[in-house]
Amino acid sequence: MNLLNVENLQVEIGRGPNSVKAVRGVSFSLAEGEFRALVGESGSGKSITGLSLLDLLPSKSVRRADRFQLENLALPNQHHGQWRKLRGNRLAMIFQNPMTALDPTQKVGWQIAEPLCIHRGLSRRQAWQRAIELMERLAITDAEKRAHRYPFEFSGGMLQRVMIAMAIACEPQILIADEPTTALDVGVQQEVLGLLNELRESRGTAILFITHDLGVVAKIADSVSVMYAGQVVEQGPVETFFTGSTTKELHPYSKALLAAVPDLSGGKPLQGIAGQPPDLRRPPSGCGFAARCSQRMEICDQAPELFHDANGDHRCWRWHEAFQTYLSQQGQVRGAQHD
Ligand SMILES: Nc1ncnc2c1ncn2[C@@H]1O[C@H](COP(=O)(O)OP(=O)(O)O)[C@@H](O)[C@H]1O
Ligand SMILES: [Mg+2]
C-alpha cells in the first residue's frame, strides 16, 4: 500500500517574472518500507521537492499539486496548519545542513526529546532517556554528557547525527533525507545507512533519499527518480538503472549521469555533464535537456510528457509510440544502445 502519493507537484519560489519554477510537475509514490532515491545535478529541484513535502518551503513560495495523499488523508495545497501536525511526527526530514534544523539556544538532548513529548505523550524524563538511547545508537559517545550541550559545541558530523536522531525519534512513516551522509566519514555513513535500512525493515518507514552518491543508490534503493530542471525525467525500479543498463534503454540524461560516475562501488561523487541546465526563471518550452542531448531530434522543441513502459516512466520523445514504431522499422530492437 502506498503511504504517499504525489501528483503533478509544482513549486514556484518568489513572485513576478523572475520567480523560480523550481519544481515543474513531479509525481511519485512511496510505499511502506520503500527506499526511493532522488538523484540529479545540483539545482534540479531535489531539496525543494523534499521541503515541499513537509511544508517547509522558502517564504513567498507557492506549492500546488493535483494530489497530495498521505494514506487516507488528502492534504490541501496551501493549508499550513494540517502539515504542522504531521511534521516531526508522521513526516520527518534530515536536512542537508544541520544548522537549519537545530535551535542554537536549546540543549541537543532536549531537541531530540521534545517531539516525543509533543507527539508521543512521553514524560520529559522518559523522552530524555529515549533521546540518550538514540544518540548512543548513532554512535555519539558520552551521550549522557553530550545531551546537555548546545549545537555550537558539536562538530559537523556529530550535529548531523543529532539531527538524524531528532528526525527518527518519533519513528515517522515517511522520512525525507536530504544528502544526509555527505558530511560524514565513510564509517559513520555506513552506520547511518544501516540505521535507515533497519527503520524501513522493522517499522516499514518509507524513505525518500536525496543523494549525489549513485553507489549508495545502487546498493540500497528500491526505486529511483531522476530529476532534471525541476522535472522527473525518468523513474522506475532500481534495476532499470543499474542491472542490465547496457540492454535497457535509459533517458539520455540518466545515461549521462551514470556515465559521469567512474566507479559505482567507490561511491565517488557525480562528475559534471557538459553544458548548463536551463535557467528555471525562464524554463524552456521544449525538452529541458535538449540543448545538452546527443540524441536530440526535431520534435524535442516540444515538451515531452512522461511516457510509461515496463521499466518505468521516461520523459523523452524516444518513448513515444511513433518513435518506437520507427525504431522497429529500422530493424532496431527496442532497448538497443543508440550511441
Ligand atoms: N530560497 C530560495 N530562493 C530562491 N530560489 C531558490 C531557493 N532555494 C532553491 N532555489 C532555486 O530552486 C531551484 C531548485 O533548487 P534545489 O531544490 O535546492 O536543488 P537541488 O537540491 O536539486 O540542488 C534552483 O534553481 C535554486 O536556485
Ligand atoms: Mg539540494
Short mmCIF file of C-alpha atoms and ligand atoms in Angstrom, two decimals:
data_model
loop_
_atom_site.label_atom_id
_atom_site.label_comp_id
_atom_site.label_asym_id
_atom_site.label_seq_id
_atom_site.Cartn_x
_atom_site.Cartn_y
_atom_site.Cartn_z
CA MET A 1 0.00 0.00 0.00
CA ASN A 2 1.21 3.49 -0.79
CA LEU A 3 1.88 5.75 2.17
CA LEU A 4 2.27 8.78 -0.05
CA ASN A 5 1.03 9.75 -3.49
CA VAL A 6 2.12 12.99 -5.08
CA GLU A 7 0.80 14.03 -8.46
CA ASN A 8 1.92 16.93 -10.57
CA LEU A 9 3.71 18.84 -7.83
CA GLN A 10 4.63 22.40 -8.80
CA VAL A 11 6.65 24.86 -6.75
CA GLU A 12 7.32 28.43 -7.65
CA ILE A 13 9.66 30.49 -5.46
CA GLY A 14 9.19 34.25 -5.44
CA ARG A 15 6.81 36.42 -7.36
CA GLY A 16 6.75 38.08 -10.72
CA PRO A 17 8.71 37.39 -13.89
CA ASN A 18 11.87 36.36 -12.02
CA SER A 19 10.21 33.73 -9.85
CA VAL A 20 11.98 30.37 -9.93
CA LYS A 21 9.92 27.49 -11.29
CA ALA A 22 11.83 25.08 -9.07
CA VAL A 23 9.51 22.08 -9.39
CA ARG A 24 7.55 21.68 -12.60
CA GLY A 25 5.35 18.65 -12.38
CA VAL A 26 6.73 15.90 -10.17
CA SER A 27 4.73 12.74 -9.48
CA PHE A 28 5.82 9.77 -7.41
CA SER A 29 4.63 7.44 -4.70
CA LEU A 30 6.18 5.93 -1.61
CA ALA A 31 5.08 2.51 -0.47
CA GLU A 32 5.51 1.18 3.04
CA GLY A 33 9.17 0.28 3.53
CA GLU A 34 10.20 1.69 0.17
CA PHE A 35 13.59 3.32 -0.22
CA ARG A 36 13.35 5.76 -3.12
CA ALA A 37 16.41 7.65 -4.24
CA LEU A 38 16.03 11.11 -5.72
CA VAL A 39 19.02 11.98 -7.87
CA GLY A 40 20.03 14.72 -10.26
CA GLU A 41 22.51 17.54 -10.65
CA SER A 42 22.70 20.40 -8.20
CA GLY A 43 19.83 22.87 -8.73
CA SER A 44 17.47 20.31 -10.27
CA GLY A 45 14.86 20.79 -7.53
CA LYS A 46 15.52 17.82 -5.24
CA SER A 47 15.68 19.74 -1.98
CA ILE A 48 12.71 21.90 -2.88
CA THR A 49 10.71 18.76 -3.66
CA GLY A 50 11.65 17.32 -0.26
CA LEU A 51 10.93 20.54 1.61
CA SER A 52 7.57 20.93 -0.10
CA LEU A 53 6.51 17.56 1.31
CA LEU A 54 6.93 19.00 4.80
CA ASP A 55 5.55 22.42 4.01
CA LEU A 56 8.94 23.96 4.74
CA LEU A 57 9.43 25.99 1.58
CA PRO A 58 11.17 29.37 1.48
CA SER A 59 8.82 32.27 2.13
CA LYS A 60 6.90 33.55 -0.89
CA SER A 61 6.72 30.08 -2.38
CA VAL A 62 3.60 28.69 -3.94
CA ARG A 63 3.06 24.96 -3.94
CA ARG A 64 0.40 23.21 -5.95
CA ALA A 65 -0.33 19.58 -6.69
CA ASP A 66 -3.19 17.70 -8.24
CA ARG A 67 -2.87 15.27 -5.39
CA PHE A 68 -1.11 15.06 -2.03
CA GLN A 69 -2.30 11.92 -0.40
CA LEU A 70 -0.87 10.64 2.88
CA GLU A 71 -2.54 7.26 3.32
CA ASN A 72 -6.22 8.18 3.50
CA LEU A 73 -5.57 11.82 4.22
CA ALA A 74 -5.83 14.23 1.29
CA LEU A 75 -3.62 17.20 2.10
CA PRO A 76 -4.56 20.65 0.90
CA ASN A 77 -2.29 22.71 -1.33
CA GLN A 78 -1.69 25.68 0.94
CA HIS A 79 -3.09 24.85 4.36
CA HIS A 80 -0.20 25.09 6.78
CA GLY A 81 -1.92 24.01 10.00
CA GLN A 82 -2.52 20.46 8.91
CA TRP A 83 1.08 19.96 7.79
CA ARG A 84 2.40 21.29 11.08
CA LYS A 85 0.69 18.45 12.93
CA LEU A 86 2.28 15.86 10.64
CA ARG A 87 5.79 17.28 10.70
CA GLY A 88 8.22 15.57 13.08
CA ASN A 89 5.51 13.02 13.69
CA ARG A 90 4.35 11.19 10.58
CA LEU A 91 6.69 13.03 8.24
CA ALA A 92 10.23 13.99 9.14
CA MET A 93 13.28 15.32 7.39
CA ILE A 94 17.01 15.02 7.75
CA PHE A 95 18.35 18.25 6.31
CA GLN A 96 21.41 18.84 4.19
CA ASN A 97 22.65 21.39 6.70
CA PRO A 98 22.09 20.51 10.38
CA MET A 99 22.22 24.16 11.45
CA THR A 100 18.95 24.85 9.64
CA ALA A 101 17.22 22.20 11.74
CA LEU A 102 18.70 22.77 15.17
CA ASP A 103 17.91 25.51 17.65
CA PRO A 104 21.20 27.10 18.80
CA THR A 105 19.68 28.04 22.17
CA GLN A 106 18.50 24.57 23.23
CA LYS A 107 20.38 21.59 24.59
CA VAL A 108 20.60 18.94 21.89
CA GLY A 109 19.15 16.25 24.16
CA TRP A 110 16.04 18.29 24.62
CA GLN A 111 15.75 18.95 20.89
CA ILE A 112 15.62 15.20 20.32
CA ALA A 113 13.30 14.64 23.29
CA GLU A 114 10.78 17.41 22.70
CA PRO A 115 8.90 15.86 19.74
CA LEU A 116 8.49 12.70 21.82
CA CYS A 117 6.67 14.72 24.50
CA ILE A 118 4.57 16.62 21.97
CA HIS A 119 3.62 13.83 19.57
CA ARG A 120 4.01 10.68 21.64
CA GLY A 121 2.95 11.88 25.08
CA LEU A 122 6.13 10.75 26.83
CA SER A 123 7.05 12.43 30.10
CA ARG A 124 10.08 14.71 29.99
CA ARG A 125 12.13 12.09 31.83
CA GLN A 126 11.13 9.25 29.52
CA ALA A 127 11.77 11.40 26.47
CA TRP A 128 15.19 12.47 27.75
CA GLN A 129 16.12 8.83 28.35
CA ARG A 130 14.96 7.91 24.87
CA ALA A 131 16.99 10.79 23.40
CA ILE A 132 20.13 9.43 25.03
CA GLU A 133 19.42 5.93 23.68
CA LEU A 134 19.01 7.37 20.20
CA MET A 135 22.26 9.31 20.48
CA GLU A 136 24.05 6.14 21.56
CA ARG A 137 22.63 4.24 18.62
CA LEU A 138 24.05 6.91 16.36
CA ALA A 139 27.47 6.34 17.87
CA ILE A 140 27.61 9.61 19.77
CA THR A 141 29.97 8.77 22.60
CA ASP A 142 29.33 10.15 26.10
CA ALA A 143 25.71 10.63 25.09
CA GLU A 144 24.55 11.43 28.62
CA LYS A 145 27.02 14.24 28.94
CA ARG A 146 26.64 15.44 25.37
CA ALA A 147 22.85 15.62 25.62
CA HIS A 148 23.34 18.64 27.90
CA ARG A 149 25.43 20.51 25.35
CA TYR A 150 24.41 23.08 22.76
CA PRO A 151 24.76 22.73 18.97
CA PHE A 152 27.80 25.04 18.74
CA GLU A 153 29.73 22.61 20.94
CA PHE A 154 29.45 19.83 18.33
CA SER A 155 31.41 19.05 15.19
CA GLY A 156 29.59 18.98 11.84
CA GLY A 157 29.45 15.19 11.63
CA MET A 158 28.23 14.94 15.21
CA LEU A 159 25.49 17.52 14.56
CA GLN A 160 24.38 15.54 11.53
CA ARG A 161 23.88 12.54 13.79
CA VAL A 162 21.98 14.60 16.34
CA MET A 163 19.65 15.71 13.57
CA ILE A 164 19.14 12.16 12.40
CA ALA A 165 18.24 11.19 15.97
CA MET A 166 15.74 14.07 16.02
CA ALA A 167 14.18 13.01 12.74
CA ILE A 168 13.74 9.36 13.66
CA ALA A 169 12.76 9.91 17.31
CA CYS A 170 9.03 9.61 16.62
CA GLU A 171 9.50 6.80 14.09
CA PRO A 172 7.88 8.72 11.25
CA GLN A 173 6.08 6.84 8.48
CA ILE A 174 7.92 8.89 5.92
CA LEU A 175 11.46 10.11 6.24
CA ILE A 176 12.96 12.53 3.78
CA ALA A 177 16.73 12.54 3.91
CA ASP A 178 18.48 15.31 2.01
CA GLU A 179 22.07 14.22 1.36
CA PRO A 180 22.29 13.07 4.97
CA THR A 181 25.68 11.42 4.75
CA THR A 182 27.61 13.92 2.65
CA ALA A 183 29.35 15.47 5.66
CA LEU A 184 30.12 12.17 7.37
CA ASP A 185 33.15 9.92 7.16
CA VAL A 186 32.69 6.56 5.48
CA GLY A 187 32.30 4.53 8.69
CA VAL A 188 29.57 6.77 10.06
CA GLN A 189 27.94 6.90 6.61
CA GLN A 190 27.63 3.12 6.68
CA GLU A 191 26.15 3.24 10.17
CA VAL A 192 23.57 5.83 9.16
CA LEU A 193 22.58 3.86 6.08
CA GLY A 194 22.32 0.72 8.18
CA LEU A 195 20.05 2.53 10.59
CA LEU A 196 17.79 3.84 7.83
CA ASN A 197 17.63 0.38 6.34
CA GLU A 198 16.70 -1.08 9.70
CA LEU A 199 13.96 1.53 10.14
CA ARG A 200 12.32 0.64 6.88
CA GLU A 201 12.62 -3.08 7.52
CA SER A 202 11.39 -3.13 11.10
CA ARG A 203 8.94 -0.20 11.01
CA GLY A 204 8.01 0.00 7.36
CA THR A 205 9.29 3.57 7.20
CA ALA A 206 9.24 4.90 3.65
CA ILE A 207 12.39 6.82 2.79
CA LEU A 208 12.95 9.46 0.15
CA PHE A 209 16.71 9.66 -0.05
CA ILE A 210 18.15 12.66 -1.88
CA THR A 211 21.71 11.95 -2.90
CA HIS A 212 24.59 12.53 -5.29
CA ASP A 213 26.03 9.15 -4.48
CA LEU A 214 24.94 6.67 -7.12
CA GLY A 215 26.98 3.97 -5.38
CA VAL A 216 24.67 4.21 -2.38
CA VAL A 217 21.65 4.22 -4.68
CA ALA A 218 22.77 1.04 -6.42
CA LYS A 219 23.36 -0.67 -3.11
CA ILE A 220 20.33 0.26 -1.08
CA ALA A 221 17.47 1.85 -3.07
CA ASP A 222 14.35 0.04 -4.32
CA SER A 223 13.39 2.76 -6.74
CA VAL A 224 14.97 5.80 -8.32
CA SER A 225 13.61 9.12 -9.53
CA VAL A 226 15.91 11.21 -11.68
CA MET A 227 15.27 14.94 -11.61
CA TYR A 228 16.35 17.45 -14.19
CA ALA A 229 15.39 21.14 -14.31
CA GLY A 230 12.50 20.72 -11.89
CA GLN A 231 11.04 17.64 -13.51
CA VAL A 232 11.27 13.92 -13.05
CA VAL A 233 12.79 12.81 -16.35
CA GLU A 234 12.93 9.14 -15.50
CA GLN A 235 11.88 6.88 -12.67
CA GLY A 236 11.49 3.22 -12.02
CA PRO A 237 12.78 0.28 -10.02
CA VAL A 238 16.48 0.43 -9.23
CA GLU A 239 17.14 -2.44 -11.68
CA THR A 240 16.13 -0.14 -14.51
CA PHE A 241 19.21 1.94 -13.82
CA PHE A 242 21.85 -0.46 -12.64
CA THR A 243 21.45 -4.05 -13.66
CA GLY A 244 21.45 -4.66 -17.36
CA SER A 245 21.56 -0.96 -18.14
CA THR A 246 23.50 -1.96 -21.23
CA THR A 247 20.43 -3.69 -22.62
CA LYS A 248 17.68 -1.44 -21.31
CA GLU A 249 17.35 1.95 -22.83
CA LEU A 250 17.65 4.91 -20.49
CA HIS A 251 16.79 8.58 -20.78
CA PRO A 252 19.81 10.38 -22.28
CA TYR A 253 20.16 12.38 -19.07
CA SER A 254 20.18 9.27 -16.86
CA LYS A 255 22.77 7.76 -19.18
CA ALA A 256 24.92 10.86 -18.87
CA LEU A 257 24.59 10.78 -15.08
CA LEU A 258 25.67 7.15 -14.93
CA ALA A 259 28.49 7.72 -17.38
CA ALA A 260 29.74 10.53 -15.17
CA VAL A 261 30.39 8.10 -12.31
CA PRO A 262 33.64 6.27 -12.95
CA ASP A 263 33.23 3.67 -10.25
CA LEU A 264 29.93 2.90 -8.55
CA SER A 265 31.38 0.85 -5.75
CA GLY A 266 33.75 3.63 -4.81
CA GLY A 267 30.91 5.99 -4.00
CA LYS A 268 32.52 8.76 -5.99
CA PRO A 269 30.52 11.97 -6.38
CA LEU A 270 28.96 12.96 -9.69
CA GLN A 271 31.24 14.47 -12.29
CA GLY A 272 29.97 17.25 -14.47
CA ILE A 273 27.93 16.80 -17.61
CA ALA A 274 28.87 19.15 -20.45
CA GLY A 275 26.67 22.24 -20.74
CA GLN A 276 24.41 24.02 -18.30
CA PRO A 277 20.90 23.21 -17.13
CA PRO A 278 18.28 25.79 -18.14
CA ASP A 279 17.53 28.88 -16.08
CA LEU A 280 14.49 27.98 -14.01
CA ARG A 281 13.29 31.56 -14.03
CA ARG A 282 12.63 31.00 -17.73
CA PRO A 283 12.30 27.28 -18.31
CA PRO A 284 12.33 26.25 -21.96
CA SER A 285 9.07 25.37 -23.64
CA GLY A 286 10.55 22.19 -25.11
CA CYS A 287 12.58 19.42 -23.51
CA GLY A 288 14.83 20.96 -20.83
CA PHE A 289 17.69 18.63 -21.67
CA ALA A 290 17.59 19.07 -25.46
CA ALA A 291 20.37 21.68 -25.56
CA ARG A 292 22.79 19.19 -23.97
CA CYS A 293 21.44 16.00 -25.51
CA SER A 294 23.44 13.96 -28.03
CA GLN A 295 20.26 12.25 -29.24
CA ARG A 296 18.29 15.38 -29.88
CA MET A 297 15.56 15.30 -32.56
CA GLU A 298 13.45 17.99 -34.13
CA ILE A 299 10.45 17.17 -32.01
CA CYS A 300 12.44 17.96 -28.84
CA ASP A 301 11.45 21.62 -29.30
CA GLN A 302 8.16 20.47 -27.84
CA ALA A 303 7.96 19.36 -24.23
CA PRO A 304 7.76 15.58 -23.94
CA GLU A 305 5.29 14.10 -21.50
CA LEU A 306 6.18 11.29 -19.12
CA PHE A 307 5.84 8.09 -21.16
CA HIS A 308 5.43 4.76 -19.41
CA ASP A 309 6.78 1.32 -20.18
CA ALA A 310 7.62 -1.83 -18.26
CA ASN A 311 10.83 -0.25 -16.92
CA GLY A 312 9.18 2.88 -15.55
CA ASP A 313 8.48 6.45 -16.61
CA HIS A 314 10.54 8.33 -19.19
CA ARG A 315 10.19 11.99 -20.14
CA CYS A 316 11.67 11.70 -23.63
CA TRP A 317 10.24 11.57 -27.13
CA ARG A 318 12.14 8.37 -27.79
CA TRP A 319 9.40 6.60 -25.82
CA HIS A 320 6.65 8.00 -28.00
CA GLU A 321 4.78 5.29 -29.84
CA ALA A 322 5.65 6.74 -33.24
CA PHE A 323 9.34 6.72 -32.45
CA GLN A 324 9.16 3.17 -31.20
CA THR A 325 7.49 2.15 -34.45
CA TYR A 326 10.17 3.96 -36.44
CA LEU A 327 12.89 2.15 -34.50
CA SER A 328 11.36 -1.25 -35.11
CA GLN A 329 11.01 -0.42 -38.84
CA GLN A 330 14.69 0.39 -38.91
CA GLY A 331 15.24 -3.13 -37.64
CA GLN A 332 16.48 -1.87 -34.32
CA VAL A 333 15.44 -3.87 -31.33
CA ARG A 334 13.83 -1.97 -28.51
CA GLY A 335 16.35 -1.46 -25.79
CA ALA A 336 19.41 -1.42 -28.03
CA GLN A 337 22.03 1.20 -27.35
CA HIS A 338 21.94 4.14 -29.73
CA ASP A 339 25.38 5.50 -29.29
N1 LIG B 1 15.40 30.04 -1.07
C1 LIG B 1 15.43 30.07 -2.41
N2 LIG B 1 15.12 31.19 -3.09
C2 LIG B 1 15.15 31.22 -4.44
N3 LIG B 1 15.46 30.18 -5.22
C3 LIG B 1 15.76 29.02 -4.60
C4 LIG B 1 15.77 28.89 -3.17
N4 LIG B 1 16.10 27.63 -2.87
C5 LIG B 1 16.30 26.99 -4.04
N5 LIG B 1 16.09 27.83 -5.08
C6 LIG B 1 16.20 27.51 -6.52
O1 LIG B 1 15.34 26.42 -6.80
C7 LIG B 1 15.95 25.53 -7.72
C8 LIG B 1 16.00 24.14 -7.13
O2 LIG B 1 16.85 24.14 -6.02
P1 LIG B 1 17.13 22.89 -5.08
O3 LIG B 1 15.86 22.16 -4.85
O4 LIG B 1 17.85 23.38 -3.88
O5 LIG B 1 18.10 22.00 -5.98
P2 LIG B 1 18.91 20.66 -5.58
O6 LIG B 1 18.52 20.28 -4.20
O7 LIG B 1 18.49 19.66 -6.61
O8 LIG B 1 20.34 21.02 -5.70
C9 LIG B 1 17.31 26.11 -8.04
O9 LIG B 1 17.19 26.85 -9.24
C10 LIG B 1 17.58 27.03 -6.88
O10 LIG B 1 18.41 28.10 -7.28
MG MG B 2 19.75 20.15 -2.51
#
